[in-house]
Coordinates of N, CA and C and ligand atoms in Angstrom, one line a residue:
M1324 N 0.8 -1.2 0.0 CA 0.0 0.0 0.0 C 0.9 1.3 0.0
P1325 N 0.6 2.3 -0.9 CA 1.4 3.5 -0.9 C 1.5 4.1 0.5
M1326 N 2.6 4.6 0.9 CA 2.8 5.2 2.2 C 2.1 6.6 2.2
D1327 N 1.4 6.9 3.2 CA 0.7 8.2 3.3 C 1.8 9.3 3.4
A1328 N 1.6 10.4 2.6 CA 2.6 11.5 2.6 C 2.9 12.1 3.9
S1329 N 1.9 12.0 4.9 CA 2.1 12.6 6.2 C 3.2 11.8 6.9
K1330 N 3.6 10.6 6.5 CA 4.6 9.8 7.2 C 6.0 10.0 6.6
W1331 N 6.1 10.8 5.5 CA 7.5 11.0 5.0 C 8.0 12.2 5.7
I1332 N 9.4 12.4 5.6 CA 10.0 13.6 6.0 C 10.1 14.5 4.8
D1333 N 9.5 15.7 4.8 CA 9.4 16.6 3.7 C 10.6 17.6 3.8
V1334 N 11.5 17.5 2.8 CA 12.7 18.4 2.8 C 12.6 19.2 1.5
T1335 N 11.4 19.7 1.2 CA 11.3 20.3 -0.1 C 11.4 21.8 -0.1
T1336 N 11.5 22.4 1.1 CA 11.5 23.9 1.1 C 12.9 24.4 1.2
D1337 N 13.1 25.7 1.0 CA 14.4 26.3 1.0 C 15.0 26.2 2.4
K1338 N 14.2 26.2 3.4 CA 14.6 26.1 4.8 C 15.4 24.8 5.1
N1339 N 15.1 23.8 4.3 CA 15.7 22.5 4.6 C 17.2 22.4 4.1
H1340 N 17.6 23.4 3.4 CA 19.0 23.4 2.9 C 20.0 23.9 3.9
Y1341 N 21.0 23.0 4.2 CA 22.1 23.4 5.2 C 23.2 24.0 4.3
S1342 N 23.9 25.0 4.9 CA 25.1 25.6 4.3 C 26.2 24.6 4.3
L1343 N 27.1 24.7 3.4 CA 28.3 23.7 3.3 C 29.2 23.9 4.6
D1344 N 29.0 25.1 5.2 CA 29.8 25.4 6.4 C 29.3 24.6 7.6
H1345 N 28.1 24.1 7.6 CA 27.5 23.4 8.8 C 28.1 22.0 9.0
F1346 N 28.5 21.4 8.0 CA 29.0 20.0 8.1 C 30.3 19.8 7.3
L1347 N 30.9 18.7 7.6 CA 32.2 18.4 6.8 C 31.8 17.9 5.4
I1348 N 32.5 18.4 4.4 CA 32.3 18.0 3.0 C 33.7 17.6 2.5
P1349 N 33.9 16.6 1.7 CA 35.2 16.3 1.1 C 35.7 17.5 0.3
T1350 N 36.9 17.9 0.5 CA 37.4 19.2 -0.1 C 37.2 19.1 -1.6
H1351 N 37.4 17.9 -2.2 CA 37.3 17.8 -3.6 C 35.9 18.1 -4.2
Y1352 N 34.9 18.2 -3.3 CA 33.5 18.5 -3.8 C 33.0 19.8 -3.4
E1353 N 33.9 20.6 -2.7 CA 33.4 21.9 -2.1 C 32.7 22.8 -3.1
K1354 N 33.2 22.8 -4.3 CA 32.6 23.7 -5.3 C 31.5 23.0 -6.1
D1355 N 31.3 21.7 -5.9 CA 30.5 20.9 -6.8 C 29.1 20.7 -6.3
V1356 N 28.9 21.1 -5.0 CA 27.5 21.0 -4.4 C 27.1 22.3 -3.9
S1357 N 25.8 22.7 -4.0 CA 25.4 24.0 -3.6 C 24.9 24.0 -2.2
S1358 N 24.3 22.9 -1.7 CA 23.8 22.8 -0.3 C 23.7 21.4 0.1
I1359 N 23.6 21.2 1.4 CA 23.4 19.9 2.0 C 21.9 19.8 2.3
L1360 N 21.3 18.8 1.7 CA 19.8 18.6 1.8 C 19.5 17.7 3.0
I1361 N 20.2 16.5 3.1 CA 20.0 15.6 4.2 C 21.3 15.1 4.7
P1362 N 21.7 15.6 5.9 CA 23.0 15.2 6.5 C 23.0 13.7 6.8
H1363 N 24.2 13.1 6.7 CA 24.3 11.6 6.8 C 23.7 11.0 8.1
G1364 N 23.8 11.8 9.2 CA 23.3 11.3 10.5 C 21.8 11.2 10.4
V1365 N 21.1 12.1 9.8 CA 19.6 12.1 9.7 C 19.2 10.9 8.8
I1366 N 20.0 10.7 7.7 CA 19.7 9.5 6.8 C 19.7 8.3 7.7
M1367 N 20.7 8.1 8.5 CA 20.9 6.9 9.2 C 19.7 6.7 10.3
D1368 N 19.3 7.8 10.9 CA 18.2 7.7 11.8 C 16.9 7.3 11.1
R1369 N 16.7 7.9 9.9 CA 15.5 7.6 9.2 C 15.5 6.1 8.7
V1370 N 16.7 5.6 8.3 CA 16.8 4.2 7.9 C 16.4 3.3 9.0
N1371 N 16.8 3.6 10.2 CA 16.4 2.8 11.4 C 14.9 2.7 11.5
K1372 N 14.2 3.9 11.3 CA 12.8 3.9 11.5 C 12.1 3.1 10.3
L1373 N 12.6 3.3 9.1 CA 12.0 2.5 8.0 C 12.2 1.0 8.2
A1374 N 13.4 0.6 8.8 CA 13.6 -0.8 9.1 C 12.5 -1.3 10.1
R1375 N 12.3 -0.4 11.1 CA 11.2 -0.8 12.1 C 9.9 -1.1 11.5
L1376 N 9.5 -0.1 10.5 CA 8.2 -0.3 9.9 C 8.1 -1.5 9.0
I1377 N 9.3 -1.8 8.3 CA 9.3 -3.0 7.5 C 9.2 -4.3 8.3
V1378 N 9.9 -4.4 9.4 CA 9.9 -5.6 10.3 C 8.5 -5.7 10.9
D1379 N 7.9 -4.6 11.3 CA 6.5 -4.7 11.9 C 5.5 -5.3 10.9
E1380 N 5.7 -5.0 9.6 CA 4.7 -5.5 8.7 C 5.1 -6.8 8.0
A1381 N 6.3 -7.3 8.2 CA 6.8 -8.5 7.5 C 6.0 -9.7 8.0
T1382 N 5.5 -10.5 7.0 CA 4.7 -11.7 7.4 C 5.4 -13.0 7.2
G1383 N 6.7 -12.9 6.8 CA 7.5 -14.1 6.7 C 8.9 -13.7 6.1
P1384 N 9.7 -14.7 5.7 CA 11.0 -14.3 5.1 C 10.9 -13.4 4.0
L1385 N 11.9 -12.5 3.9 CA 11.9 -11.5 2.8 C 13.1 -11.7 1.8
V1386 N 12.8 -11.6 0.5 CA 13.9 -11.5 -0.5 C 14.1 -10.0 -0.7
V1387 N 15.2 -9.5 -0.2 CA 15.5 -8.1 -0.3 C 16.3 -7.8 -1.6
C1388 N 15.7 -7.0 -2.5 CA 16.3 -6.8 -3.8 C 16.9 -5.4 -3.9
C1389 N 18.2 -5.4 -4.1 CA 18.9 -4.1 -4.2 C 18.9 -3.7 -5.7
I1390 N 18.4 -2.5 -6.0 CA 18.5 -2.0 -7.3 C 19.8 -1.2 -7.5
L1391 N 20.6 -1.7 -8.3 CA 22.0 -1.2 -8.5 C 21.9 -0.1 -9.6
K1392 N 22.9 0.9 -9.6 CA 23.9 1.0 -8.5 C 23.5 1.9 -7.4
G1393 N 22.6 2.9 -7.7 CA 22.4 3.9 -6.7 C 21.8 3.4 -5.4
G1394 N 21.1 2.3 -5.4 CA 20.4 1.8 -4.2 C 21.4 1.1 -3.2
H1395 N 22.7 0.9 -3.5 CA 23.5 0.0 -2.7 C 23.7 0.5 -1.3
Q1396 N 23.9 1.8 -1.1 CA 24.2 2.3 0.3 C 23.0 2.2 1.2
Y1397 N 21.8 2.6 0.6 CA 20.6 2.5 1.4 C 20.3 1.0 1.7
F1398 N 20.5 0.1 0.7 CA 20.3 -1.3 0.9 C 21.1 -1.9 2.0
A1399 N 22.4 -1.5 1.9 CA 23.4 -2.0 2.9 C 23.0 -1.6 4.4
D1400 N 22.7 -0.3 4.5 CA 22.3 0.2 5.8 C 21.0 -0.3 6.3
L1401 N 20.0 -0.5 5.4 CA 18.7 -1.0 5.7 C 18.8 -2.4 6.2
V1402 N 19.5 -3.2 5.4 CA 19.6 -4.7 5.7 C 20.3 -4.8 7.1
N1403 N 21.3 -4.0 7.4 CA 22.0 -4.0 8.7 C 21.0 -3.7 9.8
A1404 N 20.1 -2.8 9.6 CA 19.2 -2.4 10.6 C 18.1 -3.4 10.8
V1405 N 17.6 -4.0 9.6 CA 16.5 -4.9 9.7 C 16.9 -6.2 10.4
K1406 N 18.1 -6.6 10.2 CA 18.5 -7.9 10.8 C 18.7 -7.8 12.3
K1407 N 18.8 -6.6 12.8 CA 19.0 -6.5 14.3 C 17.6 -6.4 15.0
L1408 N 16.5 -6.3 14.2 CA 15.2 -6.0 14.9 C 14.4 -7.3 15.0
T1409 N 13.5 -7.3 15.9 CA 12.5 -8.4 16.0 C 11.1 -7.9 15.8
N1410 N 10.2 -8.8 15.3 CA 8.8 -8.4 15.1 C 8.0 -8.5 16.4
K1411 N 6.7 -8.3 16.3 CA 5.9 -8.2 17.6 C 5.9 -9.6 18.3
E1412 N 6.2 -10.7 17.6 CA 6.3 -12.0 18.3 C 7.8 -12.2 18.9
G1413 N 8.6 -11.2 18.8 CA 10.0 -11.3 19.3 C 10.9 -12.1 18.3
K1414 N 10.4 -12.3 17.1 CA 11.2 -13.1 16.1 C 11.9 -12.2 15.1
T1415 N 13.1 -12.5 14.7 CA 13.9 -11.8 13.7 C 13.3 -12.3 12.3
V1416 N 13.5 -11.5 11.3 CA 13.0 -11.8 9.9 C 14.1 -12.4 9.1
P1417 N 13.9 -13.7 8.6 CA 14.9 -14.3 7.7 C 15.0 -13.5 6.4
L1418 N 16.3 -13.2 6.0 CA 16.5 -12.4 4.8 C 17.3 -13.1 3.8
S1419 N 17.0 -13.0 2.5 CA 17.9 -13.4 1.4 C 18.1 -12.2 0.5
L1420 N 19.2 -12.1 -0.1 CA 19.6 -10.8 -0.8 C 19.7 -11.1 -2.3
E1421 N 19.2 -10.1 -3.0 CA 19.4 -10.2 -4.5 C 19.8 -8.8 -5.0
F1422 N 20.6 -8.9 -6.1 CA 21.1 -7.6 -6.7 C 20.6 -7.5 -8.1
I1423 N 19.9 -6.5 -8.4 CA 19.4 -6.4 -9.8 C 19.8 -5.0 -10.4
R1424 N 20.5 -5.1 -11.5 CA 20.8 -3.9 -12.3 C 19.7 -3.6 -13.2
V1425 N 19.1 -2.4 -13.2 CA 18.0 -2.1 -14.0 C 18.4 -1.1 -15.1
K1426 N 18.0 -1.4 -16.3 CA 18.2 -0.4 -17.3 C 16.8 -0.1 -18.0
S1427 N 16.4 1.2 -18.0 CA 15.1 1.4 -18.6 C 15.3 2.2 -19.9
Y1428 N 14.5 2.0 -20.8 CA 14.6 2.7 -22.1 C 13.4 3.7 -22.1
K1429 N 13.7 5.0 -22.2 CA 12.6 5.9 -22.1 C 12.1 6.5 -23.4
N1430 N 12.8 6.0 -24.5 CA 12.3 6.5 -25.8 C 11.0 5.8 -26.2
D1431 N 10.3 6.3 -27.2 CA 9.0 5.6 -27.5 C 9.2 4.3 -28.2
K1432 N 10.4 3.9 -28.6 CA 10.6 2.7 -29.3 C 10.6 1.5 -28.3
S1433 N 11.2 1.7 -27.1 CA 11.3 0.6 -26.2 C 10.8 1.1 -24.8
E1434 N 9.8 0.5 -24.3 CA 9.3 0.9 -23.0 C 9.5 -0.1 -21.9
G1435 N 10.4 -1.0 -22.2 CA 10.6 -2.1 -21.3 C 11.7 -1.8 -20.3
V1436 N 11.9 -2.7 -19.4 CA 13.0 -2.6 -18.4 C 13.8 -3.8 -18.6
T1437 N 15.2 -3.7 -18.8 CA 16.0 -4.9 -18.8 C 16.6 -5.1 -17.5
L1438 N 16.5 -6.3 -17.0 CA 17.1 -6.7 -15.7 C 18.4 -7.4 -15.9
S1439 N 19.3 -7.3 -15.0 CA 20.6 -8.0 -15.2 C 20.5 -9.4 -14.7
I1440 N 19.4 -9.8 -14.1 CA 19.2 -11.2 -13.8 C 18.3 -11.9 -14.8
S1441 N 18.5 -13.1 -15.1 CA 17.8 -13.8 -16.2 C 16.4 -14.2 -15.7
D1442 N 15.5 -14.6 -16.7 CA 14.2 -15.0 -16.4 C 14.3 -16.3 -15.5
D1443 N 15.3 -17.1 -15.7 CA 15.4 -18.3 -14.9 C 15.6 -18.0 -13.5
E1444 N 16.5 -17.0 -13.2 CA 16.8 -16.6 -11.8 C 15.5 -15.9 -11.2
C1445 N 14.8 -15.2 -12.1 CA 13.6 -14.5 -11.6 C 12.5 -15.5 -11.2
K1446 N 12.6 -16.7 -11.8 CA 11.6 -17.7 -11.4 C 11.7 -18.1 -10.0
E1447 N 12.9 -17.9 -9.4 CA 13.1 -18.2 -8.0 C 12.2 -17.3 -7.1
F1448 N 11.6 -16.2 -7.7 CA 10.8 -15.2 -6.9 C 9.4 -15.8 -6.7
Q1449 N 9.0 -16.8 -7.4 CA 7.7 -17.3 -7.3 C 7.3 -17.7 -5.9
G1450 N 6.2 -17.2 -5.4 CA 5.7 -17.5 -4.0 C 6.5 -16.8 -2.9
K1451 N 7.5 -15.9 -3.2 CA 8.3 -15.3 -2.2 C 7.8 -13.8 -1.9
N1452 N 8.1 -13.3 -0.7 CA 7.8 -11.9 -0.4 C 9.0 -11.1 -0.8
L1453 N 8.9 -10.2 -1.8 CA 10.0 -9.4 -2.3 C 9.9 -8.0 -1.6
L1454 N 11.1 -7.5 -1.3 CA 11.2 -6.1 -0.8 C 12.2 -5.4 -1.8
I1455 N 11.7 -4.5 -2.6 CA 12.6 -3.8 -3.6 C 13.2 -2.6 -2.9
V1456 N 14.5 -2.4 -3.0 CA 15.1 -1.3 -2.3 C 15.8 -0.4 -3.4
E1457 N 15.2 0.8 -3.5 CA 15.6 1.8 -4.6 C 16.1 3.1 -3.9
D1458 N 16.9 3.8 -4.6 CA 17.4 5.1 -4.0 C 16.5 6.2 -4.1
I1459 N 15.9 6.4 -5.4 CA 15.1 7.5 -5.6 C 14.0 7.2 -6.6
I1460 N 12.8 7.7 -6.4 CA 11.7 7.7 -7.4 C 11.6 9.1 -7.9
D1461 N 11.9 9.2 -9.2 CA 11.8 10.6 -9.9 C 10.4 10.6 -10.6
T1462 N 10.4 10.2 -11.9 CA 9.1 10.2 -12.6 C 8.3 8.9 -12.2
G1463 N 9.0 7.9 -11.7 CA 8.3 6.7 -11.3 C 8.2 5.7 -12.4
A1464 N 8.7 6.1 -13.6 CA 8.6 5.2 -14.8 C 9.4 3.9 -14.6
T1465 N 10.6 4.0 -14.1 CA 11.5 2.8 -13.9 C 10.8 1.8 -13.0
M1466 N 10.2 2.3 -11.9 CA 9.7 1.4 -10.9 C 8.4 0.7 -11.4
V1467 N 7.6 1.5 -12.1 CA 6.3 0.9 -12.6 C 6.7 -0.2 -13.6
R1468 N 7.7 0.0 -14.5 CA 8.0 -1.0 -15.4 C 8.7 -2.2 -14.7
L1469 N 9.5 -1.9 -13.7 CA 10.2 -3.0 -13.0 C 9.1 -3.9 -12.3
L1470 N 8.1 -3.3 -11.7 CA 7.1 -4.1 -11.0 C 6.3 -4.9 -11.9
K1471 N 6.0 -4.3 -13.1 CA 5.2 -5.1 -14.1 C 6.0 -6.4 -14.5
K1472 N 7.3 -6.2 -14.7 CA 8.2 -7.3 -15.1 C 8.2 -8.4 -14.0
L1473 N 8.4 -7.9 -12.7 CA 8.5 -8.9 -11.6 C 7.2 -9.6 -11.4
E1474 N 6.1 -8.9 -11.6 CA 4.8 -9.6 -11.3 C 4.6 -10.8 -12.3
E1475 N 5.3 -10.8 -13.4 CA 5.2 -11.9 -14.3 C 5.7 -13.2 -13.7
F1476 N 6.5 -13.1 -12.6 CA 7.1 -14.3 -12.0 C 6.4 -14.7 -10.7
S1477 N 5.1 -14.2 -10.6 CA 4.2 -14.6 -9.5 C 4.8 -14.6 -8.1
P1478 N 5.5 -13.5 -7.6 CA 5.9 -13.5 -6.2 C 4.6 -13.5 -5.3
K1479 N 4.8 -13.9 -4.0 CA 3.6 -13.9 -3.1 C 3.2 -12.4 -2.9
S1480 N 4.3 -11.6 -2.7 CA 4.0 -10.1 -2.4 C 5.2 -9.3 -2.9
I1481 N 4.9 -8.1 -3.3 CA 6.0 -7.2 -3.6 C 5.8 -5.9 -2.8
K1482 N 6.8 -5.5 -2.1 CA 6.8 -4.2 -1.4 C 8.0 -3.4 -1.9
V1483 N 7.9 -2.1 -1.9 CA 8.9 -1.2 -2.4 C 9.3 -0.2 -1.4
T1484 N 10.6 0.0 -1.1 CA 11.0 1.1 -0.3 C 12.0 2.0 -1.2
S1485 N 11.8 3.3 -1.1 CA 12.7 4.2 -1.7 C 13.1 5.2 -0.7
L1486 N 14.4 5.5 -0.6 CA 14.8 6.5 0.4 C 14.3 7.8 0.1
L1487 N 14.2 8.2 -1.2 CA 13.8 9.5 -1.7 C 12.7 9.4 -2.7
I1488 N 11.8 10.4 -2.6 CA 10.8 10.6 -3.7 C 10.9 12.1 -4.1
K1489 N 11.0 12.3 -5.4 CA 11.2 13.7 -5.9 C 9.8 14.3 -6.1
K1490 N 9.6 15.5 -5.6 CA 8.3 16.2 -5.9 C 8.5 16.9 -7.3
T1491 N 7.9 16.2 -8.3 CA 8.1 16.7 -9.7 C 6.8 16.6 -10.4
P1492 N 6.5 17.6 -11.3 CA 5.3 17.5 -12.1 C 5.4 16.4 -13.1
K1493 N 6.6 15.8 -13.3 CA 6.7 14.7 -14.3 C 6.4 13.3 -13.6
S1494 N 6.0 13.4 -12.3 CA 5.7 12.1 -11.7 C 4.5 11.4 -12.3
N1495 N 4.5 10.1 -12.4 CA 3.4 9.3 -12.9 C 2.5 8.9 -11.8
G1496 N 2.7 9.4 -10.6 CA 1.8 9.2 -9.4 C 2.2 8.0 -8.6
Y1497 N 3.3 7.2 -9.0 CA 3.7 6.0 -8.3 C 4.3 6.4 -6.9
I1498 N 3.8 5.8 -5.9 CA 4.3 6.0 -4.5 C 4.6 4.7 -3.9
P1499 N 5.9 4.5 -3.3 CA 6.3 3.3 -2.7 C 5.6 3.0 -1.4
D1500 N 5.8 1.8 -0.9 CA 5.2 1.4 0.4 C 5.9 2.1 1.6
Y1501 N 7.2 2.3 1.4 CA 8.0 2.9 2.5 C 8.9 4.0 1.9
V1502 N 8.7 5.2 2.3 CA 9.5 6.4 1.7 C 10.2 7.1 2.9
G1503 N 11.5 7.4 2.6 CA 12.3 8.1 3.6 C 12.0 9.6 3.6
F1504 N 12.2 10.3 2.5 CA 12.1 11.8 2.4 C 11.5 12.1 1.1
S1505 N 10.7 13.2 1.1 CA 10.4 13.8 -0.2 C 11.3 15.0 -0.4
I1506 N 11.8 15.1 -1.7 CA 12.9 16.1 -1.9 C 12.4 17.0 -3.1
P1507 N 13.0 18.2 -3.2 CA 12.6 19.1 -4.3 C 13.1 18.6 -5.6
D1508 N 12.5 19.2 -6.7 CA 12.8 18.8 -8.1 C 14.2 19.3 -8.5
E1509 N 15.2 18.7 -7.9 CA 16.6 19.1 -8.2 C 17.4 17.9 -8.3
F1510 N 18.6 17.9 -8.9 CA 19.4 16.7 -9.0 C 20.3 16.6 -7.8
V1511 N 20.1 15.5 -7.0 CA 20.8 15.3 -5.8 C 21.9 14.2 -6.0
V1512 N 22.9 14.3 -5.1 CA 24.0 13.4 -5.2 C 24.5 13.0 -3.8
G1513 N 25.2 12.0 -3.6 CA 25.7 11.6 -2.3 C 25.0 10.4 -1.8
Y1514 N 25.6 9.7 -0.8 CA 24.9 8.5 -0.2 C 24.6 7.5 -1.4
A1515 N 25.6 7.3 -2.3 CA 25.6 6.4 -3.4 C 24.8 6.9 -4.6
L1516 N 24.1 8.1 -4.5 CA 23.5 8.7 -5.7 C 24.6 9.4 -6.4
D1517 N 24.7 9.1 -7.7 CA 25.9 9.6 -8.5 C 25.4 10.6 -9.6
Y1518 N 26.4 11.3 -10.1 CA 26.3 12.1 -11.3 C 27.5 11.6 -12.1
N1519 N 27.2 10.8 -13.2 CA 28.3 10.2 -14.0 C 29.3 9.5 -13.2
E1520 N 28.9 8.8 -12.2 CA 29.8 7.9 -11.4 C 30.5 8.7 -10.3
Y1521 N 30.4 10.0 -10.2 CA 31.0 10.8 -9.2 C 30.0 11.0 -8.0
F1522 N 30.6 11.4 -6.9 CA 29.9 11.7 -5.6 C 29.4 10.5 -4.8
R1523 N 29.8 9.3 -5.3 CA 29.5 8.1 -4.4 C 30.3 8.2 -3.1
D1524 N 31.4 8.9 -3.1 CA 32.2 9.0 -1.9 C 31.8 10.3 -1.1
L1525 N 30.6 10.6 -1.1 CA 30.0 11.8 -0.3 C 28.9 11.2 0.5
D1526 N 29.0 11.4 1.9 CA 28.0 10.8 2.8 C 26.7 11.5 2.8
H1527 N 26.7 12.8 2.8 CA 25.4 13.6 2.9 C 24.7 13.6 1.5
I1528 N 23.4 13.7 1.5 CA 22.7 14.0 0.2 C 22.7 15.5 0.0
C1529 N 23.3 15.8 -1.2 CA 23.5 17.3 -1.5 C 22.9 17.6 -2.8
V1530 N 22.6 18.9 -3.0 CA 22.2 19.4 -4.3 C 23.4 19.7 -5.1
I1531 N 23.5 19.2 -6.4 CA 24.7 19.4 -7.2 C 24.7 20.9 -7.7
S1532 N 25.8 21.5 -7.8 CA 25.9 22.9 -8.3 C 26.1 22.9 -9.8
D1533 N 26.0 24.1 -10.4 CA 26.2 24.2 -11.8 C 27.7 23.9 -12.1
H1534 N 28.6 24.3 -11.1 CA 30.0 24.0 -11.3 C 30.2 22.5 -11.3
G1535 N 29.5 21.8 -10.4 CA 29.7 20.3 -10.4 C 29.2 19.6 -11.7
K1536 N 28.0 20.2 -12.2 CA 27.5 19.6 -13.4 C 28.5 19.7 -14.5
K1537 N 29.1 20.9 -14.6 CA 30.1 21.2 -15.7 C 31.3 20.3 -15.5
A1538 N 31.8 20.3 -14.2 CA 33.1 19.6 -13.9 C 33.0 18.1 -14.3
Y1539 N 31.8 17.5 -14.1 CA 31.8 16.0 -14.3 C 30.9 15.6 -15.4
A1540 N 30.6 16.6 -16.3 CA 29.8 16.3 -17.5 C 30.6 15.3 -18.4
V1541 N 29.9 14.5 -19.1 CA 30.6 13.6 -20.1 C 30.3 14.0 -21.5
Ligands
IMP313 P1 12.5 7.5 -12.7 O1 12.3 6.3 -13.6 O2 12.3 8.8 -13.4 O3 11.7 7.4 -11.4 O4 14.1 7.5 -12.4 C1 14.6 6.7 -11.4 C2 16.1 6.6 -11.5 O5 16.7 7.9 -12.1 C3 16.8 6.5 -10.2 O6 16.9 5.1 -9.9 C4 18.1 7.2 -10.4 O7 19.1 6.3 -10.9 C5 17.9 8.2 -11.4 N1 17.7 9.6 -10.8 C6 16.6 10.3 -10.8 N2 16.8 11.5 -10.2 C7 18.1 11.5 -9.7 C8 18.8 12.4 -8.9 O8 18.4 13.5 -8.4 N3 20.1 12.0 -8.6 C9 20.6 10.8 -9.0 N4 19.9 9.9 -9.7 C10 18.7 10.2 -10.1

């Protein structure tokens, strides 16, 4: 079930931007980000809460699917938190881990999603409870196509968590079951979200600057 917006942390206003002076930033990125949107400590606290919600609602073993590459940091921290928690019966949730690289084609010739795992491997999802872990929902197109594809393999249930959801007029309306933060319609980097493979070594989630876009353009 889509998470109610009142349960997300909304960091979409100007007031939510921290100055670069407020926290430590790697010196090699000082000119490449304009503000800090979500400090690393806040991300970690939020991940703990999302883990709590996931464990409370888990009805059995979970196959936790990491959507590569951007989702890997959130996935790693979330799995670490989930495995330490117990449900209302005092039981821990058995986890198995899957890694899926997703490529979507957004031109009108191809509307599919290609997955890095084969159909044969996906058949293993039949009858299982899947938890998809994504870094960010922007338009929602990738997730809608991914879910359509996974449903072909008849899992018992599919839930989705995304650390971020972008407030954008381009949204197709898709809302995950567990959302960390809603963010403004800007390009963000850090905490494994990249711009042309850069900024993965930045812990805070930051807004990229025009300087950064130019410096790392391909
Ligand atoms: P969607 O299909 O438009 O929802 O796009 C989702 C994908 O676009 C994410 O998995 C990211 O890889 C990428 N993406 C969208 N916005 C950002 C951003 O602000 N920073 C980094 N990656 C982004």
